Short mmCIF file of C-alpha atoms and ligand atoms in Angstrom, two decimals:
data_model
loop_
_atom_site.label_atom_id
_atom_site.label_comp_id
_atom_site.label_asym_id
_atom_site.label_seq_id
_atom_site.Cartn_x
_atom_site.Cartn_y
_atom_site.Cartn_z
CA MET L 10 -26.66 -25.71 -14.95
CA ASN L 11 -24.52 -25.42 -11.83
CA HIS L 12 -23.18 -21.96 -12.60
CA LEU L 13 -24.04 -19.09 -14.91
CA LEU L 14 -20.71 -17.69 -16.05
CA GLY L 15 -21.70 -16.36 -19.45
CA VAL L 16 -24.17 -16.65 -22.31
CA LYS L 17 -21.54 -17.48 -24.92
CA GLU L 18 -21.46 -21.12 -23.86
CA LEU L 19 -25.26 -21.47 -23.53
CA SER L 20 -27.27 -23.09 -26.32
CA ARG L 21 -30.16 -21.26 -27.95
CA GLU L 22 -32.44 -23.78 -26.21
CA ALA L 23 -30.92 -22.99 -22.81
CA VAL L 24 -31.35 -19.25 -23.38
CA THR L 25 -34.95 -19.78 -24.51
CA GLY L 26 -35.67 -21.98 -21.48
CA ILE L 27 -34.47 -19.28 -19.08
CA LEU L 28 -36.49 -16.63 -20.94
CA ASP L 29 -39.60 -18.81 -20.80
CA ARG L 30 -39.26 -19.23 -17.05
CA ALA L 31 -38.48 -15.53 -16.62
CA GLN L 32 -41.66 -14.72 -18.54
CA HIS L 33 -43.54 -16.87 -16.03
CA TRP L 34 -42.31 -14.56 -13.27
CA ALA L 35 -42.75 -11.40 -15.34
CA ASP L 36 -46.43 -12.38 -15.69
CA ARG L 37 -46.70 -12.66 -11.89
CA PRO L 38 -45.25 -9.43 -10.45
CA GLY L 39 -44.82 -9.68 -6.70
CA GLU L 40 -45.74 -13.36 -6.51
CA ARG L 41 -43.59 -15.36 -4.15
CA SER L 42 -42.54 -18.98 -3.95
CA GLN L 43 -40.81 -21.05 -1.29
CA ALA L 44 -38.70 -22.97 -3.83
CA LEU L 45 -35.43 -21.84 -2.24
CA ALA L 46 -36.65 -21.67 1.37
CA GLY L 47 -33.73 -22.43 3.68
CA ALA L 48 -31.09 -21.67 1.05
CA PHE L 49 -28.53 -18.91 1.53
CA VAL L 50 -27.61 -16.72 -1.44
CA ALA L 51 -24.64 -14.35 -1.00
CA ASN L 52 -24.28 -11.18 -3.08
CA LEU L 53 -20.60 -10.27 -3.47
CA PHE L 54 -20.13 -7.08 -5.45
CA PHE L 55 -16.52 -5.95 -5.80
CA GLU L 56 -17.67 -3.16 -8.14
CA PRO L 57 -20.58 -0.73 -7.62
CA SER L 58 -24.10 -1.79 -8.59
CA THR L 59 -27.67 -0.70 -8.03
CA ARG L 60 -29.85 -2.67 -10.46
CA THR L 61 -28.07 -6.02 -10.48
CA ARG L 62 -27.45 -6.26 -6.74
CA PHE L 63 -30.91 -5.21 -5.64
CA SER L 64 -32.74 -7.21 -8.29
CA PHE L 65 -30.82 -10.35 -7.28
CA GLU L 66 -31.80 -9.64 -3.68
CA VAL L 67 -35.47 -9.14 -4.58
CA ALA L 68 -35.38 -12.26 -6.78
CA ALA L 69 -33.81 -14.45 -4.09
CA LYS L 70 -36.24 -13.22 -1.43
CA ARG L 71 -39.25 -13.80 -3.69
CA LEU L 72 -38.03 -17.40 -4.00
CA GLY L 73 -37.84 -17.77 -0.23
CA ALA L 74 -34.02 -17.72 0.08
CA ASP L 75 -32.09 -15.88 2.77
CA VAL L 76 -29.78 -13.24 1.29
CA LEU L 77 -26.36 -12.29 2.62
CA ASN L 78 -24.91 -9.02 1.38
CA PHE L 79 -21.14 -8.77 1.32
CA SER L 80 -19.36 -5.46 1.65
CA ALA L 81 -15.91 -5.71 0.09
CA ALA L 82 -14.75 -2.63 2.01
CA ALA L 83 -15.72 -4.22 5.34
CA SER L 84 -14.55 -7.74 4.55
CA SER L 85 -11.32 -9.67 5.08
CA THR L 86 -10.45 -9.06 1.41
CA GLN L 87 -9.10 -5.77 2.84
CA LYS L 88 -6.60 -7.91 4.79
CA GLY L 89 -5.50 -9.68 1.62
CA GLU L 90 -7.92 -12.62 1.58
CA SER L 91 -8.41 -13.92 -1.97
CA LEU L 92 -11.72 -14.34 -3.76
CA TYR L 93 -11.21 -18.12 -3.62
CA ASP L 94 -10.69 -18.12 0.15
CA THR L 95 -13.66 -15.80 0.62
CA ILE L 96 -15.93 -18.15 -1.33
CA LYS L 97 -14.59 -21.26 0.43
CA THR L 98 -15.38 -19.52 3.73
CA LEU L 99 -18.99 -18.92 2.69
CA GLU L 100 -19.21 -22.46 1.34
CA ALA L 101 -18.14 -23.87 4.71
CA MET L 102 -21.02 -21.95 6.32
CA GLY L 103 -23.54 -23.59 3.99
CA VAL L 104 -24.08 -20.76 1.50
CA GLY L 105 -25.48 -22.40 -1.63
CA CYS L 106 -24.96 -19.71 -4.25
CA ALA L 107 -22.65 -16.72 -4.72
CA VAL L 108 -23.69 -13.89 -7.02
CA ILE L 109 -20.44 -12.14 -7.88
CA ARG L 110 -19.45 -8.94 -9.66
CA HIS L 111 -15.72 -8.60 -10.18
CA ALA L 112 -13.40 -6.32 -12.14
CA GLU L 113 -11.12 -9.10 -13.45
CA ASN L 114 -11.96 -10.71 -16.80
CA ASP L 115 -11.39 -14.32 -15.75
CA ALA L 116 -12.04 -14.15 -12.01
CA LEU L 117 -15.19 -16.29 -12.05
CA ARG L 118 -14.08 -18.76 -14.71
CA LYS L 119 -11.00 -19.55 -12.63
CA LEU L 120 -13.06 -19.78 -9.44
CA ALA L 121 -16.05 -21.88 -10.49
CA PRO L 122 -14.29 -25.25 -11.06
CA ARG L 123 -12.62 -24.98 -7.64
CA VAL L 124 -15.71 -24.45 -5.47
CA GLY L 125 -18.83 -26.43 -4.66
CA LEU L 126 -21.41 -23.68 -4.39
CA ARG L 127 -23.19 -22.19 -7.38
CA ILE L 128 -21.57 -19.15 -9.01
CA ILE L 129 -23.60 -16.55 -10.91
CA ASN L 130 -21.77 -13.90 -12.90
CA ALA L 131 -23.21 -10.48 -12.03
CA GLY L 132 -20.68 -8.70 -14.28
CA GLU L 133 -17.10 -9.88 -14.89
CA GLY L 134 -14.51 -7.38 -16.10
CA GLN L 135 -15.13 -6.47 -19.73
CA ARG L 136 -16.07 -10.05 -20.48
CA GLU L 137 -19.73 -10.88 -19.81
CA HIS L 138 -22.83 -9.72 -17.94
CA PRO L 139 -25.14 -12.64 -18.67
CA THR L 140 -28.17 -11.70 -16.59
CA GLN L 141 -28.24 -8.19 -18.09
CA CYS L 142 -28.14 -9.82 -21.50
CA LEU L 143 -30.97 -12.21 -20.65
CA LEU L 144 -33.17 -9.36 -19.41
CA ASP L 145 -32.36 -7.44 -22.59
CA LEU L 146 -33.48 -10.43 -24.68
CA LEU L 147 -36.62 -10.91 -22.58
CA THR L 148 -37.51 -7.25 -23.08
CA MET L 149 -37.03 -7.51 -26.86
CA ARG L 150 -39.02 -10.75 -27.01
CA GLN L 151 -41.92 -9.27 -25.05
CA HIS L 152 -42.07 -6.18 -27.22
CA PHE L 153 -41.62 -7.76 -30.66
CA GLY L 154 -43.03 -11.22 -29.96
CA GLY L 155 -39.72 -12.89 -30.78
CA ILE L 156 -36.01 -12.29 -31.27
CA ASP L 157 -35.48 -13.82 -34.73
CA GLY L 158 -35.50 -11.23 -37.49
CA LEU L 159 -34.54 -8.26 -35.30
CA LYS L 160 -31.99 -5.63 -36.29
CA VAL L 161 -30.24 -4.44 -33.14
CA ALA L 162 -27.93 -1.42 -32.99
CA ILE L 163 -25.53 -1.32 -30.02
CA ILE L 164 -23.96 2.12 -29.81
CA GLY L 165 -21.25 3.61 -27.64
CA ASP L 166 -18.35 2.18 -25.67
CA ILE L 167 -18.43 -1.31 -27.16
CA LYS L 168 -14.82 -2.16 -26.31
CA HIS L 169 -15.18 -1.80 -22.56
CA SER L 170 -18.75 -3.14 -22.27
CA ARG L 171 -19.45 -6.60 -20.89
CA VAL L 172 -23.12 -6.02 -21.74
CA ALA L 173 -22.28 -5.47 -25.41
CA ARG L 174 -20.25 -8.70 -25.51
CA SER L 175 -22.97 -10.79 -23.86
CA ASP L 176 -25.66 -9.26 -26.08
CA MET L 177 -23.64 -9.86 -29.25
CA TRP L 178 -22.97 -13.49 -28.31
CA ALA L 179 -26.59 -14.13 -27.37
CA LEU L 180 -28.09 -12.43 -30.42
CA ALA L 181 -25.81 -14.59 -32.60
CA LYS L 182 -27.81 -17.62 -31.40
CA PHE L 183 -30.88 -16.14 -33.10
CA ASP L 184 -31.50 -14.96 -36.67
CA THR L 185 -30.55 -11.36 -35.95
CA GLN L 186 -28.47 -8.58 -37.49
CA VAL L 187 -26.38 -6.62 -35.02
CA MET L 188 -24.86 -3.24 -35.91
CA ILE L 189 -22.29 -1.66 -33.63
CA SER L 190 -21.16 1.93 -33.68
CA GLY L 191 -19.05 4.24 -31.55
CA PRO L 192 -15.80 6.17 -31.30
CA GLU L 193 -12.82 4.40 -32.86
CA LYS L 194 -11.03 4.11 -29.50
CA MET L 195 -14.10 2.38 -28.00
CA MET L 196 -14.64 -0.10 -30.84
CA ILE L 197 -13.62 -3.71 -31.30
CA SER L 198 -11.99 -4.99 -34.47
CA GLY L 199 -10.88 -8.10 -36.35
CA ASP L 200 -11.53 -11.44 -34.60
CA GLU L 201 -13.30 -9.64 -31.75
CA VAL L 202 -16.25 -8.85 -34.04
CA PRO L 203 -18.70 -11.80 -34.07
CA ALA L 204 -19.92 -13.05 -37.47
CA ASN L 205 -23.44 -11.60 -37.09
CA VAL L 206 -22.10 -8.14 -36.27
CA SER L 207 -21.23 -5.28 -38.62
CA ILE L 208 -19.61 -1.95 -37.79
CA VAL L 209 -21.66 0.91 -39.23
CA PRO L 210 -21.82 4.71 -38.84
CA ILE L 211 -24.13 5.78 -36.01
CA ASP L 212 -26.69 7.50 -38.24
CA ASP L 213 -27.12 4.35 -40.36
CA ALA L 214 -27.42 2.17 -37.27
CA VAL L 215 -30.07 4.40 -35.68
CA ALA L 216 -32.10 4.64 -38.89
CA LYS L 217 -32.09 0.90 -39.70
CA ALA L 218 -32.52 -0.68 -36.26
CA ASP L 219 -35.58 -2.15 -34.58
CA VAL L 220 -33.74 -1.80 -31.26
CA VAL L 221 -31.36 1.07 -30.51
CA MET L 222 -29.32 0.05 -27.48
CA MET L 223 -27.22 2.89 -26.08
CA LEU L 224 -24.22 2.20 -23.82
CA ARG L 225 -22.66 4.26 -21.07
CA VAL L 226 -19.06 5.38 -21.56
CA GLN L 227 -17.21 3.04 -19.17
CA ARG L 228 -14.68 5.57 -17.90
CA GLU L 229 -13.72 3.33 -14.98
CA ARG L 230 -12.18 0.86 -17.46
CA HIS L 231 -10.31 3.40 -19.58
CA GLN L 232 -6.55 3.64 -19.25
CA GLY L 233 -6.64 7.37 -20.06
CA PRO L 234 -9.13 9.96 -21.37
CA LEU L 235 -10.82 8.58 -24.51
CA TYR L 236 -13.12 11.48 -25.27
CA ALA L 237 -12.79 15.21 -24.89
CA GLU L 238 -15.98 16.35 -23.23
CA PRO L 239 -19.58 15.13 -22.76
CA THR L 240 -21.32 17.55 -25.13
CA ALA L 241 -19.00 16.69 -28.00
CA TYR L 242 -19.54 12.99 -27.31
CA HIS L 243 -23.31 13.48 -27.23
CA MET L 244 -23.33 15.23 -30.60
CA ALA L 245 -21.04 12.69 -32.26
CA TYR L 246 -22.12 9.38 -30.69
CA GLY L 247 -25.17 10.02 -28.52
CA LEU L 248 -28.85 9.44 -29.19
CA THR L 249 -29.84 13.07 -29.71
CA LYS L 250 -33.43 14.17 -30.34
CA GLU L 251 -32.43 14.74 -33.98
CA ARG L 252 -31.21 11.16 -34.34
CA GLU L 253 -34.26 9.79 -32.54
CA ARG L 254 -36.45 11.40 -35.20
CA THR L 255 -34.71 9.26 -37.85
CA MET L 256 -35.59 6.00 -36.07
CA GLN L 257 -38.21 3.74 -37.63
CA ARG L 258 -41.71 4.35 -36.23
CA HIS L 259 -41.80 0.97 -34.51
CA ALA L 260 -38.21 1.07 -33.19
CA VAL L 261 -37.45 1.13 -29.47
CA ILE L 262 -34.72 2.53 -27.23
CA MET L 263 -32.91 0.38 -24.67
CA HIS L 264 -30.04 1.04 -22.27
CA PRO L 265 -28.59 -1.30 -19.61
CA ALA L 266 -28.07 1.72 -17.28
CA PRO L 267 -26.77 3.43 -15.24
CA ILE L 268 -27.38 6.32 -17.63
CA ASN L 269 -25.39 9.49 -18.06
CA ARG L 270 -28.20 11.75 -19.24
CA GLY L 271 -27.12 14.17 -21.93
CA VAL L 272 -24.03 12.13 -22.77
CA GLU L 273 -24.95 8.85 -24.52
CA ILE L 274 -28.67 9.73 -24.60
CA ASP L 275 -30.78 12.89 -24.48
CA SER L 276 -32.41 13.07 -21.05
CA ASP L 277 -35.96 13.43 -22.44
CA LEU L 278 -35.60 10.21 -24.47
CA VAL L 279 -35.02 8.12 -21.33
CA GLU L 280 -38.73 8.39 -20.44
CA SER L 281 -40.02 8.72 -24.00
CA GLU L 282 -42.72 6.45 -25.44
CA ARG L 283 -40.08 4.47 -27.31
CA SER L 284 -38.05 3.78 -24.22
CA LEU L 285 -38.06 0.26 -22.72
CA ILE L 286 -35.47 1.17 -20.10
CA GLN L 287 -37.76 0.84 -17.06
CA LYS L 288 -39.15 -2.38 -18.51
CA GLN L 289 -35.59 -3.71 -18.65
CA VAL L 290 -35.14 -2.99 -14.95
CA ALA L 291 -38.44 -4.68 -14.08
CA ASN L 292 -37.48 -7.72 -16.17
CA GLY L 293 -34.22 -7.95 -14.24
CA VAL L 294 -36.06 -9.42 -11.26
CA ALA L 295 -37.90 -12.02 -13.36
CA VAL L 296 -34.72 -13.09 -15.17
CA ARG L 297 -32.76 -13.38 -11.93
CA MET L 298 -35.52 -15.47 -10.36
CA ALA L 299 -35.31 -17.82 -13.35
CA VAL L 300 -31.51 -17.99 -13.15
CA LEU L 301 -31.50 -18.65 -9.39
CA GLU L 302 -34.07 -21.42 -9.84
CA ASN L 303 -31.98 -22.86 -12.63
CA VAL L 304 -28.69 -23.01 -10.75
CA PHE L 305 -30.51 -24.57 -7.80
CA GLY L 306 -31.81 -27.32 -10.06
CA GLY L 307 -34.76 -25.79 -11.88
CA GLY L 308 -37.23 -26.96 -9.27
CA LYS L 309 -36.32 -30.60 -9.93
CA GLU L 310 -33.71 -30.58 -7.24
CA THR L 311 -34.00 -29.09 -3.78
CA TRP L 312 -31.36 -26.76 -2.46
CA GLU L 313 -30.42 -29.43 0.11
CA SER L 314 -29.42 -31.84 -2.65
CA CYS L 315 -27.47 -29.03 -4.33
CA LEU L 316 -25.55 -28.62 -1.12
CA LYS L 317 -24.53 -32.29 -1.22
CA THR L 318 -22.12 -31.25 -3.97
CA VAL L 319 -20.54 -28.58 -1.81
CA ASN L 320 -17.04 -29.40 -0.61
CA MET L 321 -17.49 -29.02 3.13
N1 LIG T 7 -26.95 -2.63 -15.72
C1 LIG T 7 -26.28 -2.81 -14.55
O1 LIG T 7 -25.50 -3.76 -14.41
O2 LIG T 7 -26.54 -1.88 -13.60
P1 LIG T 7 -25.85 -1.83 -12.16
O3 LIG T 7 -24.39 -1.51 -12.38
O4 LIG T 7 -26.58 -0.75 -11.41
O5 LIG T 7 -26.01 -3.19 -11.54
#
């Protein structure tokens, strides 16, 4: 693939192929390769990030690439330069891949067909966060030995979550049941709800699931206040200790993070035995190594031949 814009358009085989390669790297923590030696990868984050930005940087460096970090606040976007002109500028310098996080829903889909370098979606509006989704799937697959047959509860601010959308689309490619739950103003409805997804009360979702995935309230995407105060939210829609006790013995807790402790999840549960949250972060590097390799030709193509497609 030349770009990774979302998981919705990927086949089950493509998802499985990336997970297989990511597992290769997950089995070799710290191991480096020179597969992308000489390539430049630019990280352009127009929204805040800790996990995604740094794990892409670690991943690119472990593959031998040189990493350029873009600061939107210190860039010519402050003088009105568009995303397209920014990317064309990097392309002209020989940058082979741009890892982009952007607040607009269609920013990357509009951009990708117009540029020659590889585009990786590091979080696009409310639309998709494909590498977070792939690391979520890798974490589930490692823990349960497969994805087929899983019951996954995604709980919280579904409406404003690009992670929830990517996870729902990806899990639909497998034989899974997905339950979603959250406040009415943070839920999706009608055609927005994929066929494999059902809307259920939180207590049912927590009790039935193999995976309980809690989501942060995405206040930065709300048009106005959608919930009264954190403690009330925690009691109504959070993973409290009381709810955790109703989970199946084998069930696990996941969260894409960042976490608001005491709001969507009890602070003690973040580091509990059931929690795979740190494992998710660790898997982020392995998944991003696999994705970078893939957009640069999966090892079959050198980065120099990728650059032949760049419009210089
Ligand atoms: N999960 C995630 O995207 O985290 P960051 O915002 O820290 O990158």
